[in-house]
XYZ file of N, CA and C in Angstrom:
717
model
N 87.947 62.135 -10.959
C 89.225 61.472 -10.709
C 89.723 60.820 -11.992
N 91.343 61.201 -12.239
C 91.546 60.534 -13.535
C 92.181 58.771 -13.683
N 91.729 57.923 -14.047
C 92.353 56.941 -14.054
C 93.884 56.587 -14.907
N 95.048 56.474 -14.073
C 96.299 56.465 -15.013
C 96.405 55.481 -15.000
N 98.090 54.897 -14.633
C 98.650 53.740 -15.341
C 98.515 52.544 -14.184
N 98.251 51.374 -15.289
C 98.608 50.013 -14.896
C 99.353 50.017 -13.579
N 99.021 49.860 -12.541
C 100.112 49.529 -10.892
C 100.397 48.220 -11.347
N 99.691 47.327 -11.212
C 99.493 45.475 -11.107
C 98.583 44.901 -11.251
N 98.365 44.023 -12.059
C 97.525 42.873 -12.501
C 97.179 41.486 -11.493
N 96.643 41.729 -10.917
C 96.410 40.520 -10.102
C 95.671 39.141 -10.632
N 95.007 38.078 -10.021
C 94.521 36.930 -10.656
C 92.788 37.155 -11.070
N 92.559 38.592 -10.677
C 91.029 38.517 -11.131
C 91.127 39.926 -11.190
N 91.841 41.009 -10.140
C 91.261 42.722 -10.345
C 93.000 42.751 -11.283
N 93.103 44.315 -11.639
C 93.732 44.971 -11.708
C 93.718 46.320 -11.679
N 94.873 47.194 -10.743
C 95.497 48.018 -10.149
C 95.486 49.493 -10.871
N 95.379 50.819 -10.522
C 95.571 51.828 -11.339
C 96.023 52.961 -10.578
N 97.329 53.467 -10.610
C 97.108 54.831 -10.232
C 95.961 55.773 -10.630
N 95.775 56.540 -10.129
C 94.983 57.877 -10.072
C 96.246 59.484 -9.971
N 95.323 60.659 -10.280
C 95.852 61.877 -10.096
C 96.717 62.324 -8.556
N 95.170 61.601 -7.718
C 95.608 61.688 -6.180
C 96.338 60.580 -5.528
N 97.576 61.366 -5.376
C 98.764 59.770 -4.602
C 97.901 59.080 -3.657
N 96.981 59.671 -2.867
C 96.137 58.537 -2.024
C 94.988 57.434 -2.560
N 94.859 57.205 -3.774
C 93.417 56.851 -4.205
C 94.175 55.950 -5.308
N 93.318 54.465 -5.740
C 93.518 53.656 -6.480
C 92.215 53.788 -6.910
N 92.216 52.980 -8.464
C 90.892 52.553 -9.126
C 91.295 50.849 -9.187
N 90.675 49.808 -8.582
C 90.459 48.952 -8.995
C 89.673 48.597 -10.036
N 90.305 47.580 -10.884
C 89.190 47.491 -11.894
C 88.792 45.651 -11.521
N 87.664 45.145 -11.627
C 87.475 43.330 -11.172
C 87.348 42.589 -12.642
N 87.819 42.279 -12.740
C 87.870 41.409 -14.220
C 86.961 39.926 -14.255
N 86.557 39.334 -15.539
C 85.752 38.212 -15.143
C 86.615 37.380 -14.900
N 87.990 37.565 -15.026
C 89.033 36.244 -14.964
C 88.559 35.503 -13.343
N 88.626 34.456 -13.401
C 88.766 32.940 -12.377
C 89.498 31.968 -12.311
N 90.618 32.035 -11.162
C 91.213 31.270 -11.135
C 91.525 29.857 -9.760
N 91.979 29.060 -9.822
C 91.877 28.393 -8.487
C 93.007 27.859 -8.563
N 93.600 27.118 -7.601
C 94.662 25.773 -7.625
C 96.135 26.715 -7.463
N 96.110 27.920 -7.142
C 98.142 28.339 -7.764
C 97.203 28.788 -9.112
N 96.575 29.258 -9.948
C 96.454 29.536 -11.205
C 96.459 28.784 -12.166
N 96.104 27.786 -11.364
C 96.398 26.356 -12.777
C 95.144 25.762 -13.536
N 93.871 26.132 -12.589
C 92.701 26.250 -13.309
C 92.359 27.793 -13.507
N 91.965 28.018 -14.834
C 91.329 29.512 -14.960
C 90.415 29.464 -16.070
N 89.667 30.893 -15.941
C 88.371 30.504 -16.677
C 87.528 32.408 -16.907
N 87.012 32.690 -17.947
C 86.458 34.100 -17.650
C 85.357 33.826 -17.913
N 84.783 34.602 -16.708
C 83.165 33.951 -16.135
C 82.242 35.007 -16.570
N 81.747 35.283 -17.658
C 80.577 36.706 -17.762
C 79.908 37.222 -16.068
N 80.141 38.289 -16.358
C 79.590 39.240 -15.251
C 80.200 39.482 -13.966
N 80.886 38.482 -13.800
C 81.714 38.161 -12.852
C 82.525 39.452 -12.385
N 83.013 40.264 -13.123
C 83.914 40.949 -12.485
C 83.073 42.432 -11.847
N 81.814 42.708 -12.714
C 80.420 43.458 -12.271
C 80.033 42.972 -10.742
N 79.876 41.699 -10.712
C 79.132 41.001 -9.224
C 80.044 41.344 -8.550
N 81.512 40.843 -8.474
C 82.275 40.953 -7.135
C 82.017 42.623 -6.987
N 82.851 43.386 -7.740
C 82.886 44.716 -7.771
C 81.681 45.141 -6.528
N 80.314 44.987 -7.328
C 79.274 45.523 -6.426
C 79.224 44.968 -5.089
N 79.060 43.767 -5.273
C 78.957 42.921 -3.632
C 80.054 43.559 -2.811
N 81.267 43.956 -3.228
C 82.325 44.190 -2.575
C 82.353 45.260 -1.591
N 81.344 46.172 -2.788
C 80.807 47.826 -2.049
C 79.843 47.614 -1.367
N 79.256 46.413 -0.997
C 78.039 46.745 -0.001
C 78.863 45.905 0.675
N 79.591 45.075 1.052
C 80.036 44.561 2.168
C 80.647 45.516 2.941
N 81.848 46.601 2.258
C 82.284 47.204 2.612
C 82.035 48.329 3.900
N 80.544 49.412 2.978
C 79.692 50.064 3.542
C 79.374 49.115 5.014
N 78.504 48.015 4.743
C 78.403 47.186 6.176
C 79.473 47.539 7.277
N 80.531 47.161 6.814
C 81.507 47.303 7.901
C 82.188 48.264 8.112
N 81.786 49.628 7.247
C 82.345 50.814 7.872
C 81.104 51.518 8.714
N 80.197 50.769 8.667
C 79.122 51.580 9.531
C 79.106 50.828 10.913
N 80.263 49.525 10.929
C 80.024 49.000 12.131
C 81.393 49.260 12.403
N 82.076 50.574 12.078
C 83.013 51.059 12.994
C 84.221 50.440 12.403
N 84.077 49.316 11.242
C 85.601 49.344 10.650
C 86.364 49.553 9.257
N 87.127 50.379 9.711
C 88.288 50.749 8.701
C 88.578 49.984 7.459
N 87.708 50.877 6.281
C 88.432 49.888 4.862
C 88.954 50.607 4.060
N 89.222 50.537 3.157
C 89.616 51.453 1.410
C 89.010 51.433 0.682
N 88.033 50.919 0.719
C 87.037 51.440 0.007
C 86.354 52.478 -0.178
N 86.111 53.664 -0.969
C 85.840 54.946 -1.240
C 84.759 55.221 -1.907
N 84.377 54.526 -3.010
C 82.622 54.623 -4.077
C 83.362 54.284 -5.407
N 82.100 53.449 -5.541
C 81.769 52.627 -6.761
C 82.373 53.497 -8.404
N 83.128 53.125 -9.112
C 83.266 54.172 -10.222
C 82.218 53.823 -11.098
N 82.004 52.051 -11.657
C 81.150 51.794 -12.439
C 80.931 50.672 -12.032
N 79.949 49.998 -12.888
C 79.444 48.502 -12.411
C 80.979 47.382 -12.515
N 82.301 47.864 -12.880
C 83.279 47.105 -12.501
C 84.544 47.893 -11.824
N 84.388 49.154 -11.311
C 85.650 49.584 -11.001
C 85.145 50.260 -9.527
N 85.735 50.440 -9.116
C 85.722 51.362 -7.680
C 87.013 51.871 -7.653
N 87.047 53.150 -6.610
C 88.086 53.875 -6.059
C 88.133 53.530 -4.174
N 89.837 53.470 -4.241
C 90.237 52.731 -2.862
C 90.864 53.628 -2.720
N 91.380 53.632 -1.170
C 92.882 54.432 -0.553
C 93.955 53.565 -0.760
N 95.055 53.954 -0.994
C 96.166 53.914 -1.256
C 96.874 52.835 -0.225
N 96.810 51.437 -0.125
C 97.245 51.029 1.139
C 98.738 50.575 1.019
N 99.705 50.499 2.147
C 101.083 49.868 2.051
C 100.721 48.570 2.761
N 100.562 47.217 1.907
C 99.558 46.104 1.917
C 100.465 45.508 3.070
N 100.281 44.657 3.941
C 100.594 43.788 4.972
C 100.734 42.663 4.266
N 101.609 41.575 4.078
C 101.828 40.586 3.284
C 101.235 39.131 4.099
N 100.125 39.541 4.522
C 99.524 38.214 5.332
C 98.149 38.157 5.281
N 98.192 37.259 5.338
C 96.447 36.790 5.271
C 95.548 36.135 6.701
N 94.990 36.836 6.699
C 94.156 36.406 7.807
C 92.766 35.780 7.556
N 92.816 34.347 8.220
C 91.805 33.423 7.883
C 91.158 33.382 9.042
N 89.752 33.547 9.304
C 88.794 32.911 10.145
C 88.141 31.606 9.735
N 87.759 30.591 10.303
C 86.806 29.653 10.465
C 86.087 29.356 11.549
N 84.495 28.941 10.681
C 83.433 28.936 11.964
C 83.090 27.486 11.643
N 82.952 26.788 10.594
C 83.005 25.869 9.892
C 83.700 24.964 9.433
N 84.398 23.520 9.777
C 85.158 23.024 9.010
C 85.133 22.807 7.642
N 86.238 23.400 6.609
C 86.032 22.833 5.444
C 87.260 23.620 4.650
N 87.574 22.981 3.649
C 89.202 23.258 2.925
C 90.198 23.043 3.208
N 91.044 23.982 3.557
C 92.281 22.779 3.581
C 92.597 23.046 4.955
N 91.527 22.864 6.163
C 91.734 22.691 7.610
C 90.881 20.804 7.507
N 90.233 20.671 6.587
C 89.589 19.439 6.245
C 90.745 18.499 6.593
N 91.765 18.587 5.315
C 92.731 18.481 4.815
C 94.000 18.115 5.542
N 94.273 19.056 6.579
C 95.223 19.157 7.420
C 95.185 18.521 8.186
N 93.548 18.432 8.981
C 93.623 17.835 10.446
C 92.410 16.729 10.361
N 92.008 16.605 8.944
C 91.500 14.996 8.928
C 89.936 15.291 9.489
N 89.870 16.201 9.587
C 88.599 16.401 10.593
C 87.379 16.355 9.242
N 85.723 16.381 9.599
C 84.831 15.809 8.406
C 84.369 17.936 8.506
N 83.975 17.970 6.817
C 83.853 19.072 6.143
C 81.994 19.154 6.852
N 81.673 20.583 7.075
C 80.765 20.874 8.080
C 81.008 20.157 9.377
N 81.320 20.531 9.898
C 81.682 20.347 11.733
C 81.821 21.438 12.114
N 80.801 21.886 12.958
C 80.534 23.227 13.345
C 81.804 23.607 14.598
N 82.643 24.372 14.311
C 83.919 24.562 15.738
C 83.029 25.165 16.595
N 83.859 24.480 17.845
C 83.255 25.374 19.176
C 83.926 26.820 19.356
N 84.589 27.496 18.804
C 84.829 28.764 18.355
C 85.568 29.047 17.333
N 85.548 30.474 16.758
C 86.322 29.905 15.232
C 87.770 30.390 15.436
N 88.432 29.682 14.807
C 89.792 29.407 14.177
C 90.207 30.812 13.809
N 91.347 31.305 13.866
C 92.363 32.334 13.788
C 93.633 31.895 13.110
N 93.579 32.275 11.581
C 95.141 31.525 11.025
C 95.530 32.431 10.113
N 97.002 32.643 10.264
C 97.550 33.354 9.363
C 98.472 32.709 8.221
N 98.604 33.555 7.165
C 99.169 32.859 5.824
C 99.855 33.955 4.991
N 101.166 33.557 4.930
C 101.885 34.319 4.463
C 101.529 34.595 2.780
N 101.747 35.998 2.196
C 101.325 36.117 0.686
C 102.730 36.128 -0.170
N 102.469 34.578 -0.584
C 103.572 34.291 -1.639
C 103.278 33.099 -2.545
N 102.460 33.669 -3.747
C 102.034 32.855 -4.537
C 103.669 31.445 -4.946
N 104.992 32.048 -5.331
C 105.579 30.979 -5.569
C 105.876 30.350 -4.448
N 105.571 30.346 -3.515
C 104.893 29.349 -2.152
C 103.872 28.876 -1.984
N 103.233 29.056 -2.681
C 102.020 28.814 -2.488
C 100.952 29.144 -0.931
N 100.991 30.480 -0.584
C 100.873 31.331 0.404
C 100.809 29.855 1.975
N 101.785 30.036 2.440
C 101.972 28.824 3.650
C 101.792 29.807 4.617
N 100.917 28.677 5.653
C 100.710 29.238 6.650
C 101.341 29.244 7.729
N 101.484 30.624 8.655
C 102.384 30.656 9.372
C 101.536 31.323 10.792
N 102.479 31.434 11.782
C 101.994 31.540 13.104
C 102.409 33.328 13.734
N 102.404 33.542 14.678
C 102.709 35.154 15.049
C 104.501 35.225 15.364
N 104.599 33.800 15.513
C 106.518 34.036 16.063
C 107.159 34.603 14.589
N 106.331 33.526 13.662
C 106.911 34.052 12.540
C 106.933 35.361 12.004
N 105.448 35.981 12.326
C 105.369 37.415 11.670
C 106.842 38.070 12.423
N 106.411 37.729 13.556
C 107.689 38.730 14.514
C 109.170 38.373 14.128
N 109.320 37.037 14.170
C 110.873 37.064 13.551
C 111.092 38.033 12.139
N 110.489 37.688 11.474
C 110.855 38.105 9.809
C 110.436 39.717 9.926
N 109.670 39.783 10.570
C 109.372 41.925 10.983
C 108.218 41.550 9.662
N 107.429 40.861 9.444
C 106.236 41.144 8.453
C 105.609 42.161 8.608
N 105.102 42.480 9.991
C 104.332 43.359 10.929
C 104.729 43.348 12.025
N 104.603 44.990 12.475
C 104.579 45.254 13.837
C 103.308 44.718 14.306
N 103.854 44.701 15.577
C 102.989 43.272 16.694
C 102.117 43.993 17.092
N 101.845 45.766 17.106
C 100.925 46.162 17.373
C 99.225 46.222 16.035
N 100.282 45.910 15.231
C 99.844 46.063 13.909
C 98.835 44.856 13.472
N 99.741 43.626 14.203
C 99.088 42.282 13.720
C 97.586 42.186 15.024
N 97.996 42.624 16.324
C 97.091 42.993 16.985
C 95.547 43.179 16.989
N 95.665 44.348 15.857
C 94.817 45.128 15.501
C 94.414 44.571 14.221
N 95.232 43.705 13.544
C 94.217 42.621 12.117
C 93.729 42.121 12.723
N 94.119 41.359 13.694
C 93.260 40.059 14.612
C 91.971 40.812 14.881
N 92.367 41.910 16.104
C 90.796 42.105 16.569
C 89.946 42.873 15.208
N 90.455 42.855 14.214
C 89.276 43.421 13.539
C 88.697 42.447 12.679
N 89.426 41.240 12.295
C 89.259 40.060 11.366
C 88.080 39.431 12.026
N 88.190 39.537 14.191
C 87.023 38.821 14.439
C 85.766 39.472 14.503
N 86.033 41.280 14.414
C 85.207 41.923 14.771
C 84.064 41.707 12.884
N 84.685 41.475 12.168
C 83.962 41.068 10.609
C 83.285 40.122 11.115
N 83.662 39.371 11.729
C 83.080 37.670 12.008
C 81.845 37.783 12.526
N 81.880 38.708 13.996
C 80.501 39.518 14.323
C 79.616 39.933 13.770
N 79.776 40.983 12.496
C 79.398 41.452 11.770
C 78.640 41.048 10.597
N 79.594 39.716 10.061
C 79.393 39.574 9.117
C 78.780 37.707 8.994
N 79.118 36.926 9.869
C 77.861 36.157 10.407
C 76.613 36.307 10.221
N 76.370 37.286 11.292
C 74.734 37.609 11.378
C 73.883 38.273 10.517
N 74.645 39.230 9.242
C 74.026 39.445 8.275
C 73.798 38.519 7.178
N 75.258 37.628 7.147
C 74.497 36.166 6.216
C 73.612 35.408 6.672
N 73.649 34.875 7.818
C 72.537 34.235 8.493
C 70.929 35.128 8.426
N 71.104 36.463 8.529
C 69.963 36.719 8.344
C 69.430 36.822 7.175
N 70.090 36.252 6.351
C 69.846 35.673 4.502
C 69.701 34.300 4.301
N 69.267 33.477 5.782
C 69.816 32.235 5.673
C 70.727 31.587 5.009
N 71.945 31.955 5.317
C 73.217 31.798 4.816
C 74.332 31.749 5.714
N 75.224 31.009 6.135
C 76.376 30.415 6.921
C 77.362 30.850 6.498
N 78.216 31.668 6.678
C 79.319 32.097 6.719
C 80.372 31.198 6.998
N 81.307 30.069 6.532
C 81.995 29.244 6.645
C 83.232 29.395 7.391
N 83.949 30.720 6.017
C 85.177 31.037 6.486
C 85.808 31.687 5.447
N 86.435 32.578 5.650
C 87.297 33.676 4.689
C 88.616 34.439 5.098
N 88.709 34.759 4.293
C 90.253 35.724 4.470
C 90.131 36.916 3.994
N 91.001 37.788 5.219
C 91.252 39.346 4.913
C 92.968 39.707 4.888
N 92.560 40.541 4.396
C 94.233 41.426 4.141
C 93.595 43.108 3.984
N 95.203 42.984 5.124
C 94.974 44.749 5.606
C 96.443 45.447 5.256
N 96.313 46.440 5.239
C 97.439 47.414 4.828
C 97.341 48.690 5.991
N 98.123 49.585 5.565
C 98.133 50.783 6.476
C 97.919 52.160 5.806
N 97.471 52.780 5.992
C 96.588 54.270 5.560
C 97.675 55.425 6.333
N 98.502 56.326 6.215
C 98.746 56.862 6.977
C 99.316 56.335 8.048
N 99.592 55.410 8.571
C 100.196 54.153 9.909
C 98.461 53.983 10.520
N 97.708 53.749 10.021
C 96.448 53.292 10.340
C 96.314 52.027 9.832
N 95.943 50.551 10.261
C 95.427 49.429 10.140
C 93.800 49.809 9.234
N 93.896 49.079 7.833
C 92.771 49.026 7.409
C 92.566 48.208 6.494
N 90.906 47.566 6.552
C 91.262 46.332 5.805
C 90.992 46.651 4.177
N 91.492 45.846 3.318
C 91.944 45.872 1.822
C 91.781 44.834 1.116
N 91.855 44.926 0.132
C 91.937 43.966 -0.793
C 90.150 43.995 -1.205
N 89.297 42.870 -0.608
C 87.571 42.335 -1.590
C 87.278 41.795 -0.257
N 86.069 41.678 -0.329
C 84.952 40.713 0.307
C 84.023 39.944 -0.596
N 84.127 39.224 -1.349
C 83.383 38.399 -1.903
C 83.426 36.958 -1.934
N 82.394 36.512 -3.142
C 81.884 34.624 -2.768
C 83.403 34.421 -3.085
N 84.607 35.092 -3.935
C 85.667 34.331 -4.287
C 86.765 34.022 -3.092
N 86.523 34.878 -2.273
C 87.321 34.621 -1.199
C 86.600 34.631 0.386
N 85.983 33.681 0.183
C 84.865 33.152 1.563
C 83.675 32.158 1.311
N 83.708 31.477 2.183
C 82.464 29.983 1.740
C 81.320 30.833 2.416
N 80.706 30.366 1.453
C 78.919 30.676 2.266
C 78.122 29.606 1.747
N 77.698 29.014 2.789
C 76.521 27.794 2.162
C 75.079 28.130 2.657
N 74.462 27.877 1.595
C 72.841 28.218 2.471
C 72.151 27.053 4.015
N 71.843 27.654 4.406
C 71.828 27.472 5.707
C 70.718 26.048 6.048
N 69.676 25.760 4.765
C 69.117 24.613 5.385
C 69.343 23.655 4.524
N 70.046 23.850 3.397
C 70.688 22.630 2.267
C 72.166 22.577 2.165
N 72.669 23.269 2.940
C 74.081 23.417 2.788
C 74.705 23.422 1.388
N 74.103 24.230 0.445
C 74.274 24.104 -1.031
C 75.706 25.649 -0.650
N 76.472 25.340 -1.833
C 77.850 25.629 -1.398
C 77.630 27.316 -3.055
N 77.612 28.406 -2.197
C 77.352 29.561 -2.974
C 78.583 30.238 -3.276
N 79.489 29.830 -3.243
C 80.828 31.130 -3.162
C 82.076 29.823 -4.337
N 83.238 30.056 -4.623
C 84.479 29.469 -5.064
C 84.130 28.637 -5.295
N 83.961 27.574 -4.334
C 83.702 26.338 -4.276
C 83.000 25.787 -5.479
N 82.306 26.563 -6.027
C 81.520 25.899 -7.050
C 82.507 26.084 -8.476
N 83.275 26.895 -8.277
C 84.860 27.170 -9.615
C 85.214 25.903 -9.229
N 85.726 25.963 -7.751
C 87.280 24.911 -7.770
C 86.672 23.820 -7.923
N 85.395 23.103 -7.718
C 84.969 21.482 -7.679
C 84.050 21.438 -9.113
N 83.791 22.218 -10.123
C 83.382 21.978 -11.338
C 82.053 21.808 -10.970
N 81.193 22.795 -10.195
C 79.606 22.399 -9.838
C 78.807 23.305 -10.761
N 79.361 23.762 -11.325
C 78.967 25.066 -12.369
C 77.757 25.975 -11.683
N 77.540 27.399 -12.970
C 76.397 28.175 -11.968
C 77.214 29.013 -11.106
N 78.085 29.599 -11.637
C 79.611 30.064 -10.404
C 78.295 31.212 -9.857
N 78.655 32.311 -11.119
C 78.483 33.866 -10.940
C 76.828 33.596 -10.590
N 76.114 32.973 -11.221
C 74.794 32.600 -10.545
C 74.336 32.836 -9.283
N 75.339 31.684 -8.502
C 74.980 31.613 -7.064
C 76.073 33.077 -6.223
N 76.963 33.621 -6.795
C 77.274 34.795 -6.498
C 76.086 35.834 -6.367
N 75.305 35.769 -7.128
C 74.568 36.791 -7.404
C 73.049 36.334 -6.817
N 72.863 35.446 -6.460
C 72.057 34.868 -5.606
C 72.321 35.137 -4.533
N 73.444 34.840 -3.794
C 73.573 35.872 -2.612
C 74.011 37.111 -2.241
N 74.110 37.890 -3.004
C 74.221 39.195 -3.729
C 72.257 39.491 -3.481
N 71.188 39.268 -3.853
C 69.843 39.352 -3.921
C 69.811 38.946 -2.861
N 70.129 38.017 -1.770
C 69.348 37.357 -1.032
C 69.553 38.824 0.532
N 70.982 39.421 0.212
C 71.068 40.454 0.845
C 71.015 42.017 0.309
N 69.788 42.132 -0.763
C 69.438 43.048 -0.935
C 70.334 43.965 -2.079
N 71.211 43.321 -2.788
C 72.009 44.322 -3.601
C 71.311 43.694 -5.094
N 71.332 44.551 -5.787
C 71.053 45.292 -6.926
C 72.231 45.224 -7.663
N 71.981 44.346 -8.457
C 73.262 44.425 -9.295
C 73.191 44.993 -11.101
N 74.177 46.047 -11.175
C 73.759 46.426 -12.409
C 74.990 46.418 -13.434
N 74.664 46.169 -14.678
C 75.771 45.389 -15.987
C 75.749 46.195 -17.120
N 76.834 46.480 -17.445
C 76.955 47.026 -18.686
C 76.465 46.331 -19.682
C-alpha cells in the first residue's frame, strides 16, 4: 500500500491518503497535548506506544463482534484504517467519578456510579468540544437517530468488554471516549483507544496510568502507558 498526501494533522496522529480510496495510514506522533492545546509537550516513544496499544485494543473488540477501522499495523508508529465519514460527536462513558463530571456536579473523584454514565460531546475544538444531549444531535441532523443508536449500544458494549480485560490486569477502567464514523452507511468505531483518551487507575493503589499524569504534571507519562501496555500482554517494539 502506497502512502500519499497529508489529509490532516491532528493534536498527536496525522492523516494520509493511500492508493485505495478506502484505506488511511495513520501515523501517532510523540506530540502531547492537554487543556484546548495550551499545554504541549513531545514525549519519546509515545507515538510507538499508542500506535501499538491501539492495535491490540482494537483486535479485542473486533473479536468481540465490534466494528472498527482498524486494518494492521504498518510499523511501530503507523497503521492502516478504513476510510471513515467521521460522526462529529463524542461519546463518553463513566464507571468512575472523575474529570470534569467531578467538576460539574461537585461530586468527590473515585465514587464508584451505580451504573455508568452515557454523555455526548460535540467535536469542536474552538468550543471547546461542549457537551450536548440527543435533542441536540437530532435538531442540528449531527446523526441519524438510527445511527446515534447504534454508537450508544456499542460504546456500552466496549464497556463490557473492555472493563473486564483491564480489571483482569488489575486495572479500573474509569472512563473514556469513542468516536465513530460510517464505512459504507455502516456504524464503526474510529479514531484510538489509548491511556490518552481514557483513565485507568490500578486497581489496589489507585495510582492514575493514562493522561492524567500529562495534564496534572505527575511525570512518567509514556512509562505508565507502557506499563499497562505489559500488564496486558503487548509487546511493544521501537525504532
Amino acid at each position: 500500500m502506497e502512502k500519499r498526501d497529508e489529509l490532516y494533522a491532528g493534536k498527536a496522529k496525522s492523516v494520509y491518503t493511500t492508493d485505495d480510496a478506502d484505506k488511511l495510514v495513520i501515523v501517532f506522533r510523540n506530540d502531547t497535548s492537554a487543556f484546548d492545546g495550551k499545554k504541549k509537550e513531545a514525549l519519546d516513544r509515545k507515538g510507538a506506544v499508542n500506535n501499538q496499544f491501539n492495535a491490540a485494543i482494537m483486535e479485542k473488540l473486533q473479536a468481540a463482534g465490534i466494528p472498527t477501522h482498524f486494518e494492521k499495523l504498518l510499523s511501530n508508529t503507523e497503521c492502516v484504517v478504513k476510510k471513515l465519514e467521521m460522526i462529529p460527536l463524542e461519546c463518553v462513558v463513566r464507571n468512575i467519578a472523575a474529570g470534569s463530571i467531578v467538576r460539574r456536579l461537585g461530586v468527590e473523584e473515585g465514587k464508584a456510579l451505580n451504573s455508568p454514565t452515557f454523555e455526548l460531546f460535540l467535536k469542536d475544538d474552538a468550543l471547546g468540544d461542549p457537551m450536548i444531549n440527543e435533542y441536540h444531535v437530532r435538531s442540528f441532523g449531527w446523526a441519524e437517530p438510527e445511527h446515534l443508536e447504534k454508537m450508544k449500544e456499542l460504546t456500552f458494549k466496549v464497556n463490557d468488554v473492555l472493563k473486564q480485560l483491564f480489571l483482569d490486569a488489575n486495572m479500573l477502567l474509569v472512563d473514556y471516549k469513542l468516536e465513530f464514523g460510517l464505512f459504507h452507511g455502516e456504524v464503526v468505531l474510529g479514531d484510538e483507544f489509548s491511556p490518552d483518551g481514557c483513565r485507568l487507575w490500578d486497581k489496589d493503589t489507585r495510582e492514575k496510568m493514562d493522561k492524567d499524569r500529562f495534564r496534572q504534571g505527575l511525570g512518567n507519562v509514556v512509562e505508565a502507558y507502557e506499563e499497562v501496555g505489559h500488564r496486558l500482554g503487548i509487546t511493544f517494539q521501537y525504532d
